[in-house]
PDB file of C-alpha atoms and ligand atoms in Angstrom:
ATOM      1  CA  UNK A1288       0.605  55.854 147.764  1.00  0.00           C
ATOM      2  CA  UNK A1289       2.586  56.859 144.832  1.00  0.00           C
ATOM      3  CA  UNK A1290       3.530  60.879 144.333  1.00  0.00           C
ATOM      4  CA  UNK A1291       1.779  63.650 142.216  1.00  0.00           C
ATOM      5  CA  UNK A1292       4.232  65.544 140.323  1.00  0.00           C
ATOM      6  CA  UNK A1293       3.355  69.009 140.071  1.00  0.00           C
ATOM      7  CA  UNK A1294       5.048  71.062 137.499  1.00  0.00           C
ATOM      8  CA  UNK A1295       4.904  74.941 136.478  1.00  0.00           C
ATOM      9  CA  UNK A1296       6.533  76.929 133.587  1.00  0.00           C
ATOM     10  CA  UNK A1297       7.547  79.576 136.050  1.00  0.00           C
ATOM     11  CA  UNK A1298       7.052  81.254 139.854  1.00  0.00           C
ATOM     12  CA  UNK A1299       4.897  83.790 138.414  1.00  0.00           C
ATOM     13  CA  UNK A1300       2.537  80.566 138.071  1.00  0.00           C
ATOM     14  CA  UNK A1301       2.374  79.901 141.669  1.00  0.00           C
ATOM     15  CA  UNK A1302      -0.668  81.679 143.257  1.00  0.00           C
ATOM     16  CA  UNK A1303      -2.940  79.211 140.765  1.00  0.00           C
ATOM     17  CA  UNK A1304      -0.424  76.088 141.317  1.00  0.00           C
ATOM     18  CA  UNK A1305      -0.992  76.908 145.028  1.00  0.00           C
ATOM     19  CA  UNK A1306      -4.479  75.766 144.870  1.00  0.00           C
ATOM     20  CA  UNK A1307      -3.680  72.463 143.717  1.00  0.00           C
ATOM     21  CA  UNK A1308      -0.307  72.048 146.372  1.00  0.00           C
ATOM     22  CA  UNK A1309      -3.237  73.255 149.002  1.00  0.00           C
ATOM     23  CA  UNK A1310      -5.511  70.167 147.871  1.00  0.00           C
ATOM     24  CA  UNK A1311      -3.524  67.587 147.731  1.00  0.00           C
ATOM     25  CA  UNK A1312      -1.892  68.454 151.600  1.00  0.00           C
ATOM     26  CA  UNK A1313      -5.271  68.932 152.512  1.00  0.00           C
ATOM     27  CA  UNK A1314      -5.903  65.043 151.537  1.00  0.00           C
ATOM     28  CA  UNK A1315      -2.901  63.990 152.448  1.00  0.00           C
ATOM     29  CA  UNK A1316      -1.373  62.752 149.092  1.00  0.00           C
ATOM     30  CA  UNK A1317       2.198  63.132 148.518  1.00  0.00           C
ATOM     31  CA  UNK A1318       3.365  65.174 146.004  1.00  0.00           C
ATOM     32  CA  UNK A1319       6.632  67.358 144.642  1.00  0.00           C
ATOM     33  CA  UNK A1320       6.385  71.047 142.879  1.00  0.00           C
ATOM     34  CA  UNK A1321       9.104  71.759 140.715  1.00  0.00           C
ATOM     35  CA  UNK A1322       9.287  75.013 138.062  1.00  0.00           C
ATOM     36  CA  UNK A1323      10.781  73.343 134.584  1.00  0.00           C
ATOM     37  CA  UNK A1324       9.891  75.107 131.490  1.00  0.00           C
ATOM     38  CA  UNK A1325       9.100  73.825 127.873  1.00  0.00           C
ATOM     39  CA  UNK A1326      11.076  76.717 126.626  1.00  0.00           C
ATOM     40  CA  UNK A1327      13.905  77.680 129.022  1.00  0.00           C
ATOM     41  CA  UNK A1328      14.743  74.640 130.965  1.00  0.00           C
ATOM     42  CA  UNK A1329      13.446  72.162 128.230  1.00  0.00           C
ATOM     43  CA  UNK A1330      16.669  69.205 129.255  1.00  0.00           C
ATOM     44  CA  UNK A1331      15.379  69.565 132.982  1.00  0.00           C
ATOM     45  CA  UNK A1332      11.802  69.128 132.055  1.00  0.00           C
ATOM     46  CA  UNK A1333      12.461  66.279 129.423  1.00  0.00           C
ATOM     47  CA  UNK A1334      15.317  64.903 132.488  1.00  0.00           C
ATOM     48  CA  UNK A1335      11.926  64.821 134.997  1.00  0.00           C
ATOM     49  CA  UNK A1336       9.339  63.217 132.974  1.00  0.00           C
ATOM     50  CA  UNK A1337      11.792  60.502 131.689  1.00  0.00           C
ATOM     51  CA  UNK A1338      12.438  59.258 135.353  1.00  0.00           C
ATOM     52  CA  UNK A1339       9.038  60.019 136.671  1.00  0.00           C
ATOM     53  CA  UNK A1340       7.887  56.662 136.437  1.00  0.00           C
ATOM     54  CA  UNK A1341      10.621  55.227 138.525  1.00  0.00           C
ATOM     55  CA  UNK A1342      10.636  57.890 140.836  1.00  0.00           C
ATOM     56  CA  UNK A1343       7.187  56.941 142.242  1.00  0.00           C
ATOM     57  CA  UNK A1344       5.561  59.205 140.452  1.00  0.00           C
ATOM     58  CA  UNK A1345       1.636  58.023 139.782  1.00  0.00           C
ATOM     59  CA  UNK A1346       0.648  61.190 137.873  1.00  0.00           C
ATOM     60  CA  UNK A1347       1.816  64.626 137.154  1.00  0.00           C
ATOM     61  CA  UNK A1348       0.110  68.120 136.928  1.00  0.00           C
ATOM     62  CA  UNK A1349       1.300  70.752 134.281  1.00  0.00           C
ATOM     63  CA  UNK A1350       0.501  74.431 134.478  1.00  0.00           C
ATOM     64  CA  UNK A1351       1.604  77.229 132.285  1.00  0.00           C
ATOM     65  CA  UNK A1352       0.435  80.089 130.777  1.00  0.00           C
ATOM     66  CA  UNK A1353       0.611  81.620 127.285  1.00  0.00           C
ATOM     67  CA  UNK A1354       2.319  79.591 124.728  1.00  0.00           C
ATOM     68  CA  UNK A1355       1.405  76.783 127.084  1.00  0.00           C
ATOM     69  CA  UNK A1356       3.322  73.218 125.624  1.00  0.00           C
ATOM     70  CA  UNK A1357       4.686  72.557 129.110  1.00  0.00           C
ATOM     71  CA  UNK A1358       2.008  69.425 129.289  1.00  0.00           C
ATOM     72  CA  UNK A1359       2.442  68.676 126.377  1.00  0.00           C
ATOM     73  CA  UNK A1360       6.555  68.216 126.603  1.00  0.00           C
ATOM     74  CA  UNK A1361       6.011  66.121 129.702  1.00  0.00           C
ATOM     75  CA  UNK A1362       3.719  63.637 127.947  1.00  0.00           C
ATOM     76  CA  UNK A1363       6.212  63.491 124.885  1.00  0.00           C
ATOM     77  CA  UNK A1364       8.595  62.023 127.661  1.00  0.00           C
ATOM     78  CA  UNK A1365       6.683  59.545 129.639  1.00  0.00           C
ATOM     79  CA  UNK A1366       3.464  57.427 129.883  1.00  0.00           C
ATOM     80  CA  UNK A1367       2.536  58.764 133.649  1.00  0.00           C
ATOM     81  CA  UNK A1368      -1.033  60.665 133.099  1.00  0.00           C
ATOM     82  CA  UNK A1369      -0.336  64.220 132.575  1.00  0.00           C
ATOM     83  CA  UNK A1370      -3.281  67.052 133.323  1.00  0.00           C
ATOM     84  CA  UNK A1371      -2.676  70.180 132.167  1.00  0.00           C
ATOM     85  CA  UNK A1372      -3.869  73.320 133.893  1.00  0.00           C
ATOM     86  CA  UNK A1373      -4.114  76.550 131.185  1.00  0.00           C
ATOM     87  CA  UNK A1374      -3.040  79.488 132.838  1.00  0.00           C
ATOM     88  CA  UNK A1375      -3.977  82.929 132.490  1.00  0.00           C
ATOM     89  CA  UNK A1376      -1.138  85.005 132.335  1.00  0.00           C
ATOM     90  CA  UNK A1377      -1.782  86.750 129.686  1.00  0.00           C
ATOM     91  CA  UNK A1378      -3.566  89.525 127.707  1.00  0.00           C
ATOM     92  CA  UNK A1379      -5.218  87.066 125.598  1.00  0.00           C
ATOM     93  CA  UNK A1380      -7.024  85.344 129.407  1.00  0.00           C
ATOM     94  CA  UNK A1381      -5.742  82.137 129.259  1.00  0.00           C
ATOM     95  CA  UNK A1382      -7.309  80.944 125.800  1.00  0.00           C
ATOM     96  CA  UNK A1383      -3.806  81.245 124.195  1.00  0.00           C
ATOM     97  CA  UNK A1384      -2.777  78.781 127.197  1.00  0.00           C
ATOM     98  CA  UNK A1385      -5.808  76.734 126.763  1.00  0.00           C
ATOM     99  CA  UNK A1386      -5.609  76.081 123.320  1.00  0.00           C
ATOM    100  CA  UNK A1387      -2.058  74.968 123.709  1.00  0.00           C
ATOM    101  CA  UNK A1388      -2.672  72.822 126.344  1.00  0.00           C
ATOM    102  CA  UNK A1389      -5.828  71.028 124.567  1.00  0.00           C
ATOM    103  CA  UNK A1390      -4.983  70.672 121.455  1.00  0.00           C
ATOM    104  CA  UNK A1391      -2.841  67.715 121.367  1.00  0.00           C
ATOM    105  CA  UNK A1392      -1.970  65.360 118.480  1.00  0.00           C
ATOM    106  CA  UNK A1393      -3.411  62.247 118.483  1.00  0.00           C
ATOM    107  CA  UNK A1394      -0.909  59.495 120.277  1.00  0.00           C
ATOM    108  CA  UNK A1395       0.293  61.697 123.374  1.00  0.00           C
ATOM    109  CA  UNK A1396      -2.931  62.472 125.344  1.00  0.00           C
ATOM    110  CA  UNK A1397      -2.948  65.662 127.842  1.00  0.00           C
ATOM    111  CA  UNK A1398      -6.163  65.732 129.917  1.00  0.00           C
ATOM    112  CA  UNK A1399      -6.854  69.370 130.446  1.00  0.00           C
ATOM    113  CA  UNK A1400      -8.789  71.362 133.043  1.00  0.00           C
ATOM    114  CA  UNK A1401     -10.136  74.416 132.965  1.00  0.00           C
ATOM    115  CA  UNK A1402      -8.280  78.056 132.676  1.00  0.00           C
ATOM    116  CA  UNK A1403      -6.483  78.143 136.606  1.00  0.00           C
ATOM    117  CA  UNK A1404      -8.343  75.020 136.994  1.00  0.00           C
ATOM    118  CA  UNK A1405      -6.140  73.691 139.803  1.00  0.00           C
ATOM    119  CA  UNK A1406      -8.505  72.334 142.073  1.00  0.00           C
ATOM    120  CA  UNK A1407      -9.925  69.994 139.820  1.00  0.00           C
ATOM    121  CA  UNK A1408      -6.258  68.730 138.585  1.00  0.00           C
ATOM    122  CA  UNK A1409      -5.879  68.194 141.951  1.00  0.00           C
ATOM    123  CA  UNK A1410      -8.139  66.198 142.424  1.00  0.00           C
ATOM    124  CA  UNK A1411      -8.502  64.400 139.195  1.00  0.00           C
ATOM    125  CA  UNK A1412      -4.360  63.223 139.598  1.00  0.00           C
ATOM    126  CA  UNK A1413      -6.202  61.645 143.115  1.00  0.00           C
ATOM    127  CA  UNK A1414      -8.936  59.506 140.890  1.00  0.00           C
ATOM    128  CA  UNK A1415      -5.867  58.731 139.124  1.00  0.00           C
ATOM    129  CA  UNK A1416      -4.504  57.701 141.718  1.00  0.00           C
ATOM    130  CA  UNK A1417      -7.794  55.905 143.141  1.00  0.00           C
ATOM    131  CA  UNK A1418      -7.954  53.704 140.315  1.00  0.00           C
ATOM    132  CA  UNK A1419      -5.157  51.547 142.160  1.00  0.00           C
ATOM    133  CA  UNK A1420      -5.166  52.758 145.560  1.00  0.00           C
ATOM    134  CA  UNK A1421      -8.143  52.447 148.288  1.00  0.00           C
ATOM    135  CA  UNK A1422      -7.347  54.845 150.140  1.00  0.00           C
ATOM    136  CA  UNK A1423      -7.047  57.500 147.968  1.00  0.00           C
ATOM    137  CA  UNK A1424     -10.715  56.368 146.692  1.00  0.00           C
ATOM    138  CA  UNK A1425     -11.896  56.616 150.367  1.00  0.00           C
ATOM    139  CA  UNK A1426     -10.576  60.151 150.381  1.00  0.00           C
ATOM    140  CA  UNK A1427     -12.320  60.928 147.502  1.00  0.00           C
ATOM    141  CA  UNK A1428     -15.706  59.278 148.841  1.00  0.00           C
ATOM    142  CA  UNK A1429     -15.520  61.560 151.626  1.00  0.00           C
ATOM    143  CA  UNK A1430     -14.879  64.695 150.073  1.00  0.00           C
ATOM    144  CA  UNK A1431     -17.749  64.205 148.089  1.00  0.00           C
ATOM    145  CA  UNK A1432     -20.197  63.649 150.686  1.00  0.00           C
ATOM    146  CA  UNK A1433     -19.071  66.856 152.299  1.00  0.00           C
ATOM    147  CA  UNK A1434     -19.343  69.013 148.879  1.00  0.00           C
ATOM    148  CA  UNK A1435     -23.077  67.402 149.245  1.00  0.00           C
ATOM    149  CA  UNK A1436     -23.865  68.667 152.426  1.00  0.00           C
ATOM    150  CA  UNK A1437     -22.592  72.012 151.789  1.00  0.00           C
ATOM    151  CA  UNK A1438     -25.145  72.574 149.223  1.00  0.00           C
ATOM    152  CA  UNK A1439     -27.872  70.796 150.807  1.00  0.00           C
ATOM    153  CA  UNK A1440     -27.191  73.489 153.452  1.00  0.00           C
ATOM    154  CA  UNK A1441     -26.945  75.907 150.924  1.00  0.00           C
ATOM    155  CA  UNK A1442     -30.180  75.170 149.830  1.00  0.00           C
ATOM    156  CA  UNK A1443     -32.059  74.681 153.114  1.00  0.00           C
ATOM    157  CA  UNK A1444     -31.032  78.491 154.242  1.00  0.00           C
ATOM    158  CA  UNK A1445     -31.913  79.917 150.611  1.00  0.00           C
ATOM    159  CA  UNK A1446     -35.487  77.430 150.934  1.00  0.00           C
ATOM    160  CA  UNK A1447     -36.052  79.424 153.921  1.00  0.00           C
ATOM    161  CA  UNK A1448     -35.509  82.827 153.321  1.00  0.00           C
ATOM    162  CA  UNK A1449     -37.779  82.657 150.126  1.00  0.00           C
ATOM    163  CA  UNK A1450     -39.888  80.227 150.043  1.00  0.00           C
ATOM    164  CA  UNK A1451     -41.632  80.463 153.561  1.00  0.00           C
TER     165      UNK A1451
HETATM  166  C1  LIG B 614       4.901  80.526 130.810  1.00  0.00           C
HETATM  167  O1  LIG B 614       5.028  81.874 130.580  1.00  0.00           O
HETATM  168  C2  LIG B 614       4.824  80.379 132.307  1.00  0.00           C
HETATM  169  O2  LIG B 614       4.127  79.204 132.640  1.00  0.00           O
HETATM  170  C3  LIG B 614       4.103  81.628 132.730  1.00  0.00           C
HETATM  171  O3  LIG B 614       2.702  81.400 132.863  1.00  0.00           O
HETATM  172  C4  LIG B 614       4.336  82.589 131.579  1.00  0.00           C
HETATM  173  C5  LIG B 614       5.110  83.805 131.982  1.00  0.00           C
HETATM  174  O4  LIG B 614       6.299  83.455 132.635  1.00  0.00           O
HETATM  175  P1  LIG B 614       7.210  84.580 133.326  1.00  0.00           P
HETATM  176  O5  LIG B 614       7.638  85.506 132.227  1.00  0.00           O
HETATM  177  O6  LIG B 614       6.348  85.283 134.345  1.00  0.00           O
HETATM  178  O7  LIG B 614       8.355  83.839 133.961  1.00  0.00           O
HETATM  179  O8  LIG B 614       5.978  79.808 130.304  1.00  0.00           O
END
């Protein structure tokens, strides 16, 4: 299975990135977590996303927070997926991240998640991933059917406190 890259502008961003790390060891996908920043490591981040594809990388996760172009300066650099997670870090919640992270010209897509949307990054670098790879699909299958029958016991307890 190739790797997911997972990238943040800085340790401060770590108790979101966790959340994705925590996903993807939970499924079993291999993945690296490096902190390269847009702004104050921007050769080291360029230096990563150049080589990603040859380093058996199949997709990579960006998160930062305020003036957010972290995704962004990873897609300049390669042709690997990138999904940006929005952080907030910041007095302005996140939007200031968000917007930066969306609102990408047209040519270099970044497919952005929700404000400390980690989970879902996680686990949309896995469909990624699933396009190509079976087992990562399977993985996916299954956690699905188990996010059904959480809320189909979800709904059986609340059916039976009110409705009975
Ligand atoms: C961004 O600036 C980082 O991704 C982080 O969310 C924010 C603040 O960084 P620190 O000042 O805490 O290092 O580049």
């Amino acid at each position: 299975m190739k790797k997911i890259g997972i990238i943040m502008g800085s340790d401060s961003d770590l108790p979101v990135v966790e959340k994705a790390v925590d996903t993807l060891k939970r499924h079993e996908v291999p993945f690296e977590v490096h902190i390269f920043s847009a702004h104050r490591t921007p050769e080291q981040a360029r230096d990563f996303a150049l080589h990603a594809r040859e380093n058996g990388f199949g997709a990579i996760i960006a998160a930062a927070g305020k003036a957010a172009h972290l995704a962004g300066a990873i897609a300049a650099n390669t042709t690997l997926p990138v999904i940006g997670i929005p952080l907030k870090s910041s007095t302005l919640d996140g939007v200031d991240a968000l917007l930066s992270t969306v609102q990408m010209p047209s040519g270099i897509p970044v497919a952005t998640v929700a404000i400390d949307g980690a989970v879902n990054a996680a686990l949309l670098s896995m469909e990624i991933l699933a396009v190509a790879d079976e087992e990562a699909a399977e993985k996916l299958a299954a956690l699905r059917r188990e996010e059904t029958e959480k809320v189909l016991a979800k709904n059986a307890a609340v059916e039976t406190r009110f409705n009975s």
